Amino acid sequence: PMVCEALKIVNGLDLNAAQNYLKSITDAILEGAEKFGFGVQAGPRAGHIMGLRPRNQDLLKIFTPEKMVEVAYKLKDRGIILAVRCGAFRISPYLYTTMDDVKKLLDALEEECQIRV
């Protein structure tokens, strides 16, 4: 029964609208995070997932893979769930992610940058 209900929800989605919405979320995250030294790998990317990497020299020195895992745990304690993969914060918003959630993430990341830099 649960699978049938889930499929009804999935079948009712406008996939283009969902992808566009999620891309607006990841674009907002990238735009905000670039202001304090993060970026993404060049090239095409899906709208529903991103790998946010430290880009400026200060952040590259400080945000080692171990420190990134530490930050991920600290953010989890604040209700922000992300993963660390290959030197990047893996961020994958979902359809219920809001711009308020984006602000919460960006504020937390910026705070971590100020604490560490």
XYZ file of C-alpha atoms in Angstrom:
117
model
C 0.000 0.000 0.000
C 2.779 2.475 0.796
C 4.466 1.944 -2.563
C 1.173 2.512 -4.395
C 0.637 5.793 -2.559
C 4.207 6.885 -3.253
C 3.790 6.108 -6.949
C 0.631 8.224 -7.050
C 2.638 11.151 -5.720
C 5.511 10.593 -8.144
C 3.168 10.184 -11.102
C 1.456 13.437 -10.157
C 4.674 15.451 -10.322
C 5.563 17.746 -13.174
C 9.172 16.608 -13.518
C 10.274 19.673 -15.465
C 8.804 21.977 -12.830
C 10.460 19.917 -10.082
C 13.866 20.058 -11.799
C 13.496 23.809 -12.395
C 12.547 24.394 -8.757
C 15.477 22.350 -7.464
C 17.841 24.141 -9.850
C 16.664 27.480 -8.428
C 17.544 26.171 -4.962
C 21.023 24.914 -5.921
C 21.677 28.102 -7.932
C 20.811 30.178 -4.847
C 23.144 28.063 -2.701
C 25.972 28.486 -5.195
C 25.402 32.223 -5.567
C 25.491 32.708 -1.799
C 28.418 30.378 -1.140
C 30.586 31.972 -3.835
C 30.608 35.145 -1.720
C 32.722 33.463 0.923
C 34.936 31.272 -1.210
C 33.045 28.159 -2.332
C 32.280 26.973 -5.846
C 31.411 23.930 -7.923
C 33.401 21.958 -10.450
C 33.119 23.406 -13.939
C 30.855 21.692 -16.415
C 27.238 20.676 -16.624
C 25.459 19.648 -13.442
C 22.035 18.377 -12.543
C 19.735 20.829 -10.822
C 18.949 18.575 -7.876
C 22.451 17.942 -6.511
C 25.708 19.812 -6.151
C 29.215 19.442 -4.819
C 30.164 22.677 -3.058
C 33.960 22.962 -2.854
C 36.244 25.401 -1.041
C 37.838 27.537 -3.766
C 39.880 30.328 -2.207
C 43.332 29.565 -0.799
C 42.393 30.205 2.845
C 39.473 27.782 2.690
C 41.498 25.168 0.805
C 44.083 25.158 3.602
C 41.504 24.925 6.365
C 38.770 22.709 4.930
C 40.632 19.425 4.754
C 38.439 16.351 4.203
C 38.569 15.682 7.957
C 37.533 19.247 8.816
C 34.733 19.074 6.262
C 33.373 15.955 7.973
C 33.581 17.777 11.311
C 31.631 20.703 9.848
C 29.048 18.320 8.387
C 28.436 16.907 11.880
C 28.153 20.397 13.357
C 25.629 21.361 10.687
C 23.686 18.159 11.340
C 23.319 19.279 14.957
C 21.711 22.435 13.538
C 19.273 20.448 11.387
C 21.245 20.853 8.160
C 21.985 17.549 6.464
C 24.730 17.258 3.864
C 27.516 14.831 3.100
C 31.202 15.146 2.344
C 32.386 13.502 -0.866
C 35.803 13.898 -2.492
C 36.556 17.323 -0.996
C 33.084 18.753 -1.514
C 29.940 19.235 0.510
C 27.343 17.130 -1.311
C 24.089 19.040 -1.140
C 20.894 17.558 -2.510
C 17.790 19.592 -1.736
C 14.362 18.046 -2.067
C 11.029 19.415 -3.221
C 10.172 20.678 0.255
C 13.437 22.667 0.579
C 12.704 26.394 0.878
C 14.716 29.578 0.445
C 14.634 29.845 4.251
C 16.482 26.509 4.314
C 18.998 27.915 1.833
C 19.585 30.928 4.089
C 20.037 28.654 7.107
C 22.653 26.605 5.217
C 24.501 29.660 3.923
C 24.507 31.346 7.336
C 25.908 28.188 8.930
C 28.618 27.760 6.276
C 29.592 31.411 6.480
C 29.816 31.123 10.257
C 32.105 28.099 9.913
C 34.310 30.051 7.497
C 34.603 32.946 9.949
C 35.379 30.614 12.830
C 38.110 28.841 10.877
C 39.672 31.619 8.758
